[in-house]
Every structure is written in structure tokens, then in C-alpha cells.
Amino acid sequence: MRIKYLSLIAAVALVAACETAPKDAGNANTTGGATQSSIRPGSQEDLVVNVGDRVFFGLDRYDLAPEARATLDRQASWLKQYPNVTVTVEGHADERGTREYNLALGERRANSVKNYLVAGGINTSRVKVISYGKEKPAVLGSNEASWAQNRRGVTVVD
Amino acid sequence: MTKKTRLLLKAAGCAGALLLALGVAAPAPARAEVRIDITKGVVEPLPIAITSFAGAGGREAQVGSDISKVVAADLERSGLFRPLDPKGFLQTPDQLRSGEPRYQDWRAVGAQALVAGNTTAMGDGRMKVDFRLWDVAAGQYMQGLSYTATADSWRRIAHIVADAIYKRLTGEEGYFDTRIVYVAESGPANARKKQLAIMDQDGENHQFLTDGKNLVLTPRFSPATQEITYMSYFNKKPRVYLFNIDSGRQEVLGDFVGMTFAPRFSPDGNKVVMSMAQNGNTDIYALDLRTRRQTQLTDSPGIDTGPSYSPDGQRIVFESDRGGSQQLYIMGADGSGQKRLTFGEGRYGTPVWSPRGDLIAFTRQRGSNFALGVIRPDGTGERILTESFHVEGPTWAPNGRVLSFFRDVPAGDGRGRSAKLYTIDVTGANERRVITPLDGSDPAWSPLIP
């Protein structure tokens, strides 16, 4: 529950912080009141607060921008630090697409993230993928700022 | 050959005209060409008098009265008929049951067609419902039919009667004795609860098929059986499932390594065609439900999805972004001869082949708007039926004349959404809400109930 709570606060803080383009590293700086000492190393909370759990994609795109790659470099380092951790990468799309196409697009995005982590030295068996298409928006709202937040790949500790 | 005068509904070449064709009818097959022209504009609805089907009294009287209301509501919703208010009728249902119509009385209230019916208890728990149909303008009897059924199936009887009247007066098969399966939605937009639900095409007899614990999407009716195929996230493994409505039995379809989605039945109900996504690539596969054999039909590096069979089962229309953006393509049912169908501006998805084969419905996205349209399988005749911020997911009534779809409207506070089901005539006219207990999306129309 606490993890979800933190993610939500992080997402809300992100929207407030940038109306135009999301910053991939945004989550690292928004602790939502949590202190370093209360975070269990190698946990989802640790990933969200200290590394950044998500990267963002352009409209109908699945390639990784420099900011996204920087986030994933940190994720790869973090995963090496905790070799027993396995993750699932969730691929998401914004609402401006048909349901089935967005499922496929989310799968593409999740695989972009996975492939980058694997190329960065993470064993492929540690990274699963799942696509939610447009079914689970992170941010509510029908505007460019919200859509930019929702076109995302989110790394979730299993 | 018996000579008889027939009342026929026919849209003339110019939009809006209604011809009351009177004359000597050739035998039925020779007149098969007389149809409402579905490609033309708005048809003026035919004024029809539907008297109460109430019988002699008791429980049958109430059922009979309810039956005539459902018949009238079905015909009204089609947009092709305008049932008249029974308060103005001059001849009583009792007088009609025992004798002939006084045609001048029905002309006086503006009726062009007249329906009378009767409901009687059979003594064995069943009831008999019969109806007669007259051409008021010509002063001629047209048709009489009789049905026997258990009393609790009175709604189905009403839909069957409405289908018979619709068919007799339009020359097309009806679609009222059908159901719609869809996804019932509730809760906030970022934690939407989605359940499969099924109802009669008019929204009655609503029931939920799943409990909402697992995300479910895109149910589709078998054109041949009482089965549904849909996608579920059960156990966090997004896969295509088969659901038997009668038995309630469910099973995963196929043995695929990646996510399967976008399923649709073949016209005979023996195959399901679907997409499988793996390593960032989505291709189309067919699964034979009897042999369980999986056949890969596309292998482009792009996203190939949304497959839908032609009604003869020989071809499949699908969407692909292989050319750079989402467009429609057609191929043989074995994957051969893949050819692009749409070249319009914007993105084209969710193609659905009409049950009568003449049109393919699609969702088009252009700029900030979504639209539903139809196009002929040869790529000509593209036409938009309705357009808004978000419309998606067309499905055809079994007669290929009416479609259902959903419209998603962002709520005013920007924090929620409101998805509703609609039906629309293939001309783009007569858009109607389908009232559901919760929000609704992804409707799929059943075939006529056997």
C-alpha cells in the first residue's frame, strides 16, 4: 500500500513540476515525505525514490530518448547491486489510440526497456514484460501533459 | 398464382423519400431486389399502429400488453418505423381480434401499417402469441404468424415478432432477437474495474459474466455458437480466452509464449484469429478450435493486429503499421496476398467485416478526433458515420445494417471518464444510446439467437 501511495505522490508531483515534457529522473527527487532510512534497499520504494522507476516515450514511439537511457543506466546499476531482484517492465500508452494497437505499442515499449537493461548487463531472465496498453493511465486528464506522462515504461520489482 | 398487394418500404434515389409501392407482386424471390437502399440518406420512418397483444384477461393480458410495447420499442429504435400512440386508436384490440380492420379508421390516425396480436395461456404453462399485419393504405392483409413459448420468455417472443414485421416491411432480416456482450466499466480512470456483461440488444436482461477481479477486454461473439472470445489479464498473463455462455466454462486459447489479444471468430465459429506480441513484434495467428493447430498468418516486423474474417471466411481484414502508420490491409485467410486497403489521411484501426460482406467498419484517428466509418472491401466508398473526441470499437448487428460502438468522454473535472454504448444506422443516421447500469465499452453483437 505504502508503495502505491508513494508512486501516486510522485506522479502528482511530476505533473505539478513540469507541464510540458516529463523528466525521467523526476521520481528520484520526490520522496513524498519518506526519509532515506525508512526505505528498504532493493525494494520498489528504493527504486522509485533513489533510481527512478519509469521512462517516457514520444507520441507513437518506442525508442529511448537520452533521458530515458540515463534512467535505465541507473536501473541497470541498481539491479546489479541487488542480484536477487527480478522485475517486470510494464509498457503503457496514452488514450489517443485504439485499444488493440495500444496493447501492441505498450509491448513494444516494455521490450525497448527490457532490451536496454539486458544490453546493460542484466540477465534476460530477470526482466519480464507486460503491456497494459491504455488501460492503466498514471495521470488522469485528457491533455498533452497527461498523455506525455502516460506513454511510459515502468519497472516494477516482482 | 395468387395476386396480392404488398406494402413495401423503399427509399428512393433521393434522400428522405418513401415510396408506398402498390401493385401486383411477383412471387417473393423475384421481388428480392426490393430493399431499403442502405447507402442513401435518412429514411422517413413508416407510421405503424401496434395494438395491444393483451388476451382475454389475467396474467396473459399483462404479458400481451408488455409484448406489444417491446415490439413497438424495437421498431421505433430501428429508425425505420414510427409507432403511433395507441390512445388515438379508433378501433379496439377486441374488435380487431374478432373481425377485420376498419381501414378508414386506421387511415384516419395516419397509420400505413397495422399490427394486432393475441396472447393466450395453453394450460401447460406455455403461452401462445400470434399476430397479424395489414397494409392499411391498400386495405390488405399481409402476414400472420403464431409462436408458442414458456411465459417467462415473453421478451424473446416480442423480439421475434418485431423481427418478422421488420423483415416483411423492409425485405431485410431483423436483428432484434439478439444480445450484446460488452465490457462494463466502473471506478476511477486509473483503477478501472472492467467486467464482461451481456444483455439483450435493447439493454434488458442485463447480467455480469465476470466479477471484475481481472482486467478483461474486447469480447467478441461467435457468429455461429453461444460462445465469446475475449482477453483477460488472469494471473497477470494477458491471453485470449474462450467463454461458453451456456455452460459458463472458460479456457485459455492456444499455447503462445507472448501476450495474445484482438481475437475474433471465423464465420463458422470453428477458428479464432488473434494477435500475439513477442519481443516488440506483433503478428496475426489463426487457431483451429477443433484441432488446436496454430497457424502464423503475418510476419512483418510491424504491429499486425485487429484481424476480422470476411463472411465467406476466405479473407481477413487487419490493421498494420508496416507502412509507417496504422492502416487497413486485406489478405487471404491463409495469409496470402497481403494488400493495403486504406490510403486516407490519419490512422485506421479496428476493422470489422460486415456480416453481409459489402462493407468494412473501422475506427479512424485524425488529428484530435476519432471517427467511425465504413469502406468497401475494394477500397472505394469510404464514408464516416460519426466523429468525436473518442469513438471506437464498431460491431455489426447480424443483418449488417446497424452498428454498435462506444464513445468515451473525458469527465469535466479531467479526473474521470465516461464511456457509453451507442447504436447507429449504417447511413450514419439514428444514433441512439444503449442504456447500461454502469459505463460500457467494447460492445459485440451476437448473431440471431437460434
XYZ file of C-alpha atoms in Angstrom:
608
model
C 0.000 0.000 0.000
C 2.752 2.356 1.009
C 4.500 1.792 -2.297
C 1.437 2.682 -4.282
C 0.910 5.735 -2.130
C 4.400 6.946 -2.839
C 4.088 6.350 -6.562
C 0.939 8.364 -6.658
C 2.511 11.262 -4.827
C 5.491 11.094 -7.137
C 3.239 11.178 -10.188
C 1.232 14.118 -8.879
C 4.415 15.969 -8.034
C 5.667 15.350 -11.541
C 2.607 16.841 -13.127
C 2.953 19.897 -10.956
C 6.627 20.203 -11.709
C 6.517 20.079 -15.467
C 3.604 20.910 -17.650
C 5.410 20.279 -20.920
C 7.880 17.417 -21.061
C 8.241 14.895 -18.257
C 11.647 14.392 -16.694
C 12.618 10.771 -16.398
C 14.632 11.425 -13.297
C 11.789 13.243 -11.619
C 10.901 10.443 -9.276
C 14.339 10.407 -7.749
C 13.802 13.798 -6.169
C 10.260 13.472 -4.947
C 10.238 11.469 -1.798
C 6.723 12.348 -0.747
C 7.863 12.829 2.826
C 9.608 9.471 3.154
C 13.016 9.510 4.708
C 16.006 7.613 3.383
C 16.222 5.498 6.494
C 12.698 4.063 6.153
C 13.356 2.690 2.649
C 14.356 -0.950 2.371
C 17.298 -1.326 -0.053
C 16.391 -3.276 -3.178
C 12.676 -2.576 -2.780
C 10.270 -0.905 -5.190
C 10.291 2.106 -2.919
C 14.066 2.262 -3.193
C 13.792 2.050 -6.986
C 11.155 4.778 -7.176
C 12.814 7.195 -4.796
C 16.510 6.725 -5.430
C 16.728 5.480 -9.027
C 13.571 6.350 -10.973
C 11.153 3.591 -11.893
C 9.921 4.921 -15.228
C 10.872 6.273 -18.628
C 8.704 8.191 -21.086
C 8.146 7.865 -24.816
C 7.198 10.195 -27.647
C 3.861 10.001 -29.421
C 3.521 6.593 -31.134
C 7.254 5.982 -30.451
C 9.126 3.286 -28.605
C 12.728 4.453 -28.966
C 14.574 5.634 -25.845
C 15.480 9.300 -25.529
C 18.783 10.269 -23.783
C 16.968 10.985 -20.514
C 15.295 7.582 -20.637
C 18.640 5.902 -21.247
C 20.147 7.725 -18.274
C 17.339 6.421 -16.065
C 17.798 2.885 -17.375
C 21.573 3.084 -16.834
C 20.811 3.824 -13.184
C 18.274 0.973 -13.111
C 20.859 -1.436 -14.542
C 23.413 -0.409 -11.914
C 20.807 -0.783 -9.208
C 19.810 -4.241 -10.457
C 23.478 -5.281 -10.386
C 23.634 -4.076 -6.805
C 20.705 -6.364 -5.891
C 21.264 -9.524 -7.949
C 18.337 -11.392 -6.405
C 15.800 -8.815 -7.534
C 13.682 -9.648 -10.587
C 11.444 -7.097 -12.259
C 8.530 -6.748 -14.655
C 8.556 -3.869 -17.104
C 5.066 -2.518 -17.739
C 4.522 -0.864 -21.119
C 1.802 1.787 -21.309
C 0.232 4.033 -23.940
C -1.801 7.218 -23.767
C -5.531 7.240 -24.507
C -5.133 8.613 -28.036
C -5.055 5.296 -29.799
C -7.254 2.290 -30.402
C -7.277 -0.360 -27.675
C -5.640 -3.187 -29.585
C -2.964 -1.071 -31.254
C -2.063 0.376 -27.863
C -1.661 -3.108 -26.392
C 0.891 -3.862 -29.107
C 2.559 -0.468 -28.666
C 2.849 -0.985 -24.895
C 4.500 -4.335 -25.544
C 6.999 -2.653 -27.880
C 7.829 -0.039 -25.244
C 8.251 -2.610 -22.480
C 10.630 -4.550 -24.724
C 12.634 -1.399 -25.511
C 13.220 -1.021 -21.787
C 13.997 -4.698 -21.304
C 16.402 -4.806 -24.239
C 18.276 -1.783 -22.902
C 18.616 -3.328 -19.448
C 19.772 -6.634 -20.945
C 22.286 -4.822 -23.142
C 23.452 -3.122 -19.955
C 24.381 -6.486 -18.485
C 21.185 -7.623 -16.759
C 20.326 -11.273 -17.300
C 17.276 -11.572 -19.547
C 15.630 -13.983 -17.103
C 15.465 -11.212 -14.501
C 13.286 -8.949 -16.648
C 9.745 -9.864 -17.665
C 7.465 -7.624 -19.730
C 3.743 -6.922 -19.701
C 1.680 -4.452 -21.716
C -1.335 -2.651 -20.352
C -1.935 -0.547 -23.461
C -4.033 2.446 -22.466
C -5.794 0.593 -19.643
C -3.828 1.975 -16.680
C -3.039 5.664 -17.067
C -0.671 7.062 -14.430
C -2.126 10.522 -14.728
C -5.763 11.456 -15.172
C -6.583 14.120 -17.683
C -7.066 14.464 -21.401
C -4.332 16.883 -22.411
C -0.792 16.759 -23.816
C 0.837 16.941 -20.382
C -1.138 13.954 -19.108
C -0.608 11.931 -22.272
C 3.164 12.528 -22.062
C 3.127 11.091 -18.517
C 1.134 8.063 -19.613
C 3.350 6.988 -22.545
C 5.713 5.142 -20.274
C 7.667 2.072 -19.311
C 7.575 1.329 -15.585
C 9.957 -1.078 -13.902
C 8.269 -2.958 -11.071
C 10.066 -5.193 -8.575
C 8.436 -8.656 -8.559
C -50.583 -17.574 -58.639
C -52.374 -15.609 -56.001
C -52.392 -11.934 -56.616
C -51.831 -9.785 -53.606
C -50.970 -6.245 -52.857
C -47.839 -5.697 -50.896
C -46.748 -2.855 -48.770
C -43.111 -2.234 -49.294
C -40.724 0.188 -47.706
C -38.274 1.569 -50.148
C -36.005 4.575 -50.079
C -35.998 6.251 -53.435
C -32.930 7.651 -55.122
C -33.328 10.975 -53.395
C -32.775 11.037 -49.664
C -35.825 11.068 -47.473
C -38.391 9.808 -49.939
C -40.547 6.866 -49.011
C -42.413 5.008 -51.668
C -45.512 3.110 -50.847
C -45.315 0.586 -53.615
C -48.680 -0.838 -54.521
C -49.241 -3.301 -57.242
C -49.309 -6.887 -58.236
C -46.461 -8.667 -56.614
C -44.498 -11.332 -58.378
C -43.583 -14.377 -56.271
C -41.284 -13.414 -53.430
C -37.930 -14.422 -54.947
C -38.497 -12.233 -57.988
C -39.090 -9.265 -55.706
C -35.960 -9.871 -53.682
C -34.391 -6.766 -55.162
C -36.820 -4.513 -53.319
C -34.853 -3.283 -50.340
C -34.266 -0.206 -48.302
C -31.272 1.334 -50.004
C -28.817 1.413 -47.121
C -26.333 3.647 -48.893
C -28.749 6.541 -49.171
C -29.622 9.140 -46.605
C -32.246 9.336 -43.937
C -35.370 7.267 -44.436
C -38.690 8.768 -43.321
C -39.985 6.350 -40.668
C -43.146 4.423 -41.545
C -46.134 5.220 -39.298
C -47.337 1.916 -37.855
C -50.213 1.163 -35.463
C -49.387 -1.590 -32.957
C -52.384 -2.557 -30.850
C -52.179 -4.332 -27.519
C -51.471 -8.076 -27.600
C -53.451 -8.431 -24.364
C -55.606 -11.539 -24.353
C -58.840 -12.293 -22.553
C -57.537 -11.303 -19.145
C -55.474 -12.472 -16.209
C -51.706 -12.777 -16.393
C -51.742 -13.123 -20.190
C -53.288 -9.682 -20.532
C -50.348 -8.025 -18.790
C -47.808 -10.109 -20.746
C -49.619 -9.356 -24.009
C -49.636 -5.654 -23.274
C -45.910 -5.779 -22.451
C -45.177 -7.708 -25.658
C -46.782 -5.050 -27.840
C -44.763 -2.345 -26.050
C -41.484 -4.197 -26.683
C -42.437 -4.750 -30.358
C -43.143 -1.028 -30.723
C -39.911 -0.062 -28.928
C -37.808 -2.358 -31.154
C -39.321 -0.990 -34.350
C -39.012 2.603 -33.130
C -35.339 2.199 -32.223
C -34.545 0.977 -35.730
C -35.355 4.457 -37.005
C -37.389 2.940 -39.863
C -40.748 2.906 -38.069
C -42.826 5.425 -36.136
C -45.243 3.562 -33.845
C -48.372 5.638 -33.276
C -49.781 6.457 -29.837
C -52.451 3.824 -29.057
C -54.502 6.455 -27.209
C -55.678 7.810 -30.550
C -56.779 4.463 -31.998
C -60.451 4.281 -33.037
C -60.883 0.520 -33.368
C -60.269 -1.535 -30.208
C -57.962 -4.568 -29.991
C -61.038 -6.699 -29.152
C -62.799 -5.614 -32.347
C -59.632 -6.451 -34.309
C -59.326 -9.871 -32.726
C -62.846 -10.830 -33.712
C -63.022 -9.176 -37.095
C -61.391 -7.280 -39.917
C -59.726 -3.869 -39.565
C -61.857 -0.841 -40.372
C -59.216 0.554 -42.709
C -60.713 4.048 -42.802
C -60.311 4.268 -39.007
C -56.611 3.397 -39.306
C -56.070 5.764 -42.242
C -57.688 8.454 -40.102
C -54.996 8.093 -37.436
C -52.269 8.183 -40.078
C -51.240 4.521 -39.941
C -49.747 2.917 -43.039
C -49.356 -0.492 -41.419
C -51.335 -2.154 -38.633
C -50.352 -4.892 -36.193
C -52.775 -6.780 -33.954
C -51.923 -9.667 -31.676
C -53.186 -12.020 -29.068
C -51.759 -13.844 -26.071
C -53.418 -16.959 -24.689
C -52.459 -19.413 -21.973
C -52.004 -23.001 -23.198
C -52.834 -24.684 -19.894
C -49.466 -26.477 -19.752
C -47.592 -23.415 -18.520
C -46.842 -22.255 -22.017
C -48.467 -19.426 -23.896
C -49.370 -18.830 -27.491
C -48.663 -15.472 -29.087
C -49.978 -14.684 -32.530
C -50.025 -11.543 -34.583
C -51.411 -10.246 -37.846
C -50.077 -7.484 -40.077
C -52.101 -5.376 -42.526
C -51.283 -2.873 -45.241
C -53.627 -0.024 -44.273
C -53.243 2.077 -47.403
C -54.077 -0.836 -49.692
C -56.612 -2.343 -47.305
C -54.908 -5.739 -47.473
C -53.896 -8.473 -45.050
C -50.145 -9.139 -45.295
C -48.992 -11.732 -42.790
C -49.948 -13.723 -39.727
C -47.682 -15.806 -37.532
C -48.012 -17.724 -34.296
C -45.451 -18.640 -31.628
C -45.616 -20.883 -28.580
C -43.235 -20.488 -25.681
C -42.896 -20.534 -21.917
C -44.368 -17.459 -20.292
C -41.020 -16.210 -18.961
C -39.613 -15.938 -22.486
C -42.119 -13.259 -23.493
C -39.390 -10.735 -24.276
C -37.821 -13.078 -26.823
C -41.245 -13.639 -28.403
C -41.690 -9.875 -28.675
C -38.296 -9.514 -30.389
C -39.126 -12.380 -32.756
C -42.453 -10.721 -33.666
C -40.641 -7.404 -34.241
C -38.094 -9.201 -36.447
C -40.922 -10.734 -38.519
C -42.604 -7.343 -39.024
C -39.263 -5.691 -39.824
C -38.457 -8.368 -42.392
C -41.889 -8.264 -44.022
C -41.844 -4.479 -44.416
C -38.188 -3.855 -45.281
C -37.189 -7.049 -47.078
C -34.166 -7.365 -44.770
C -33.522 -9.775 -41.918
C -34.289 -8.361 -38.490
C -31.822 -8.062 -35.609
C -33.999 -7.631 -32.501
C -33.725 -11.207 -31.176
C -30.039 -10.724 -30.395
C -27.758 -9.946 -27.487
C -24.776 -7.699 -26.925
C -21.753 -8.663 -24.844
C -19.599 -5.751 -23.681
C -17.195 -4.542 -21.000
C -18.932 -2.874 -18.035
C -16.699 -0.211 -16.523
C -16.715 1.412 -13.099
C -14.318 3.220 -10.770
C -11.695 5.920 -11.342
C -9.905 6.098 -14.700
C -6.549 4.935 -13.284
C -8.047 1.913 -11.494
C -10.912 0.989 -13.747
C -12.884 -2.124 -12.833
C -13.849 -3.993 -16.004
C -16.323 -6.866 -16.177
C -17.801 -8.815 -19.028
C -21.549 -8.263 -19.200
C -24.292 -9.447 -21.525
C -27.755 -8.079 -22.282
C -30.495 -8.156 -24.884
C -29.870 -5.687 -27.720
C -32.336 -3.278 -26.090
C -30.423 -3.324 -22.778
C -32.837 -5.651 -20.944
C -31.964 -8.922 -19.150
C -28.609 -7.495 -18.143
C -26.150 -9.744 -16.331
C -22.467 -9.712 -15.445
C -20.345 -12.622 -16.671
C -17.147 -11.882 -14.719
C -16.571 -10.357 -11.280
C -14.094 -7.624 -12.235
C -11.111 -9.058 -10.336
C -9.227 -9.445 -13.607
C -8.944 -6.832 -16.331
C -10.951 -8.045 -19.335
C -11.075 -6.508 -22.824
C -12.554 -6.902 -26.309
C -15.196 -9.654 -26.010
C -16.455 -10.971 -29.385
C -19.440 -13.168 -30.119
C -19.180 -16.291 -32.203
C -21.343 -15.826 -35.323
C -22.349 -19.491 -35.064
C -22.418 -20.555 -31.402
C -23.189 -19.213 -27.933
C -19.526 -18.603 -27.286
C -17.468 -15.494 -26.619
C -13.762 -14.932 -27.112
C -12.107 -12.172 -25.095
C -8.855 -11.077 -23.485
C -8.147 -11.410 -19.770
C -5.215 -10.488 -17.510
C -5.875 -13.501 -15.264
C -2.696 -14.275 -13.262
C -1.056 -11.209 -14.877
C -0.763 -13.192 -18.110
C -2.703 -11.337 -20.802
C -4.187 -14.038 -23.000
C -7.175 -14.740 -25.238
C -9.900 -16.862 -23.644
C -12.938 -18.781 -24.839
C -16.139 -18.441 -22.782
C -19.148 -20.699 -23.270
C -22.202 -18.688 -22.203
C -24.433 -21.705 -21.638
C -22.000 -23.751 -19.537
C -20.001 -20.877 -18.065
C -16.832 -22.788 -18.949
C -13.700 -20.775 -19.732
C -10.320 -21.735 -21.162
C -7.149 -20.134 -22.482
C -6.910 -20.335 -26.255
C -3.688 -21.666 -27.696
C -0.222 -22.084 -26.288
C 1.596 -18.849 -27.040
C 4.791 -17.528 -25.462
C 3.689 -13.885 -25.616
C 0.589 -11.789 -24.985
C -2.374 -12.754 -27.165
C -5.128 -10.243 -27.904
C -7.542 -8.882 -30.533
C -9.435 -12.171 -31.052
C -12.290 -12.753 -33.499
C -14.150 -15.873 -34.601
C -14.296 -17.204 -38.124
C -17.842 -17.087 -39.586
C -18.409 -20.803 -38.853
C -17.190 -20.375 -35.278
C -14.502 -23.041 -35.729
C -11.475 -20.753 -35.667
C -10.282 -17.762 -33.692
C -7.879 -15.338 -35.323
C -5.828 -13.150 -32.962
C -2.589 -11.262 -32.435
C 0.433 -12.404 -30.494
C 3.068 -9.926 -29.309
C 6.602 -11.075 -28.594
C 9.895 -9.161 -28.357
C 8.238 -5.962 -29.551
C 6.714 -7.517 -32.657
C 3.017 -8.309 -33.133
C 1.786 -10.819 -35.729
C -1.524 -12.486 -36.557
C -2.272 -16.156 -35.873
C -5.259 -18.405 -36.504
C -6.201 -21.126 -34.035
C -8.379 -24.047 -35.120
C -10.665 -24.756 -32.157
C -11.101 -28.427 -33.098
C -7.526 -29.447 -33.897
C -5.935 -26.708 -31.708
C -3.477 -26.103 -34.511
C -1.908 -22.622 -34.525
C -1.031 -21.035 -37.863
C 1.012 -17.861 -38.214
C -0.527 -15.615 -40.894
C 1.680 -12.494 -40.903
C 5.376 -11.975 -40.204
C 6.019 -8.294 -40.829
C 8.265 -6.502 -38.315
C 5.417 -4.066 -37.600
C 2.275 -4.276 -35.498
C -0.256 -6.524 -37.262
C -3.490 -6.711 -35.311
C -7.285 -6.312 -35.391
C -7.951 -9.275 -37.737
C -11.564 -9.849 -38.911
C -12.812 -12.531 -41.317
C -14.981 -11.866 -44.369
C -18.385 -13.589 -44.004
C -17.359 -16.292 -46.512
C -14.252 -16.994 -44.406
C -11.970 -16.583 -47.411
C -10.316 -13.297 -46.495
C -9.144 -11.382 -43.417
C -9.009 -7.612 -42.994
C -6.500 -6.352 -40.406
C -4.537 -3.287 -39.391
C -0.779 -2.851 -39.668
C 1.755 -0.056 -39.206
C 4.207 -1.751 -41.574
C 3.916 1.192 -43.963
C 4.743 3.750 -41.278
C 1.319 4.360 -39.772
C -1.725 2.290 -38.818
C -3.652 1.369 -41.994
C -6.051 -1.390 -43.070
C -4.890 -4.371 -45.143
C -6.625 -7.396 -46.618
C -5.158 -10.883 -47.051
C -6.320 -14.388 -47.833
C -7.426 -16.427 -44.804
C -4.112 -18.323 -45.135
C -2.090 -15.094 -45.015
C -1.515 -14.904 -48.762
C -1.704 -11.782 -50.943
C -1.446 -9.064 -48.266
C -2.594 -5.790 -49.794
C -3.162 -2.334 -48.365
C -6.797 -1.171 -48.312
C -6.779 2.390 -46.902
C -4.696 5.294 -48.113
C -6.548 8.118 -46.385
C -5.127 10.752 -44.097
C -4.930 9.630 -40.477
C -4.680 6.255 -38.775
C -7.079 3.389 -39.438
C -7.729 0.572 -36.977
C -10.201 -1.995 -35.577
C -11.578 -3.159 -38.943
C -14.732 -5.309 -38.770
C -16.158 -7.006 -41.828
C -19.947 -6.655 -42.196
C -21.897 -9.934 -41.897
C -23.257 -9.297 -45.369
C -19.814 -8.691 -46.776
C -20.405 -5.396 -48.530
C -18.615 -3.097 -46.085
C -15.795 -2.985 -43.558
C -16.282 -0.768 -40.500
C -13.259 0.892 -38.924
C -12.049 3.423 -36.361
C -10.167 6.382 -37.826
C -7.947 8.721 -35.880
C -7.112 12.049 -37.471
C -5.694 14.975 -35.548
C -7.502 15.247 -32.237
C -10.617 13.357 -33.317
C -11.722 9.753 -33.638
C -14.331 8.677 -36.178
C -16.204 5.533 -37.144
C -16.525 4.821 -40.819
C -17.150 2.190 -43.431
C -15.312 1.328 -46.633
C -15.945 -1.234 -49.351
C -13.578 -4.216 -49.464
C -12.197 -2.891 -52.777
C -11.083 0.321 -51.055
C -13.781 2.592 -52.522
C -16.733 4.333 -50.924
C -15.125 5.416 -47.649
C -17.735 7.141 -45.520
C -17.682 8.493 -41.937
C -20.720 7.673 -39.753
C -19.900 9.593 -36.585
C -16.997 11.585 -35.226
C -15.961 12.880 -31.788
C -13.153 13.149 -29.229
C -13.201 9.389 -28.836
C -15.342 6.787 -30.585
C -14.055 3.258 -31.050
C -14.813 -0.400 -31.486
C -17.562 -0.863 -34.093
C -19.564 -4.107 -34.148
C -22.249 -5.125 -36.658
C -25.784 -6.278 -35.995
C -26.238 -9.619 -37.801
C -28.192 -8.006 -40.644
C -25.308 -5.655 -41.480
C -27.476 -2.572 -41.283
C -26.911 -1.321 -37.726
C -23.660 -0.938 -35.775
C -22.883 -0.567 -32.110
C -19.809 1.228 -30.731
C -18.674 3.133 -27.654
C -17.954 6.781 -27.053
C -15.527 7.853 -24.375
C -15.955 11.344 -22.971
C -13.488 12.845 -20.508
C -15.373 13.999 -17.442
C -15.450 17.743 -16.873
C -13.033 17.664 -13.939
C -10.378 15.950 -16.067
C -10.097 13.179 -13.494
C -12.517 10.633 -14.815
C -14.155 9.426 -17.942
C -17.489 8.286 -19.122
C -17.774 5.506 -21.695
C -21.234 4.807 -23.143
C -22.615 2.362 -25.693
C -24.476 3.509 -28.798
C -26.085 2.106 -31.894
C -26.113 3.826 -35.266
C -27.583 3.115 -38.689
C -25.069 2.272 -41.414
C -26.175 5.506 -43.111
C -24.889 7.445 -40.085
C -28.446 8.307 -39.053
C -30.382 7.329 -35.942
C -27.630 7.339 -33.317
C -29.034 6.012 -30.019
C -27.671 5.393 -26.528
C -27.886 1.831 -25.221
C -28.640 2.252 -21.532
C -26.416 0.145 -19.267
C -26.224 0.028 -15.429
C -22.541 1.036 -15.469
C -20.337 2.604 -18.125
C -19.745 0.402 -21.144
C -17.141 -0.204 -23.862
C -16.127 -2.825 -26.445
C -19.638 -3.958 -27.471
C -20.011 -7.100 -29.593
C -23.290 -8.074 -31.231
C -24.486 -11.677 -31.236
C -25.973 -13.465 -34.231
C -29.745 -14.003 -34.210
C -30.440 -16.321 -31.276
C -31.079 -19.843 -32.608
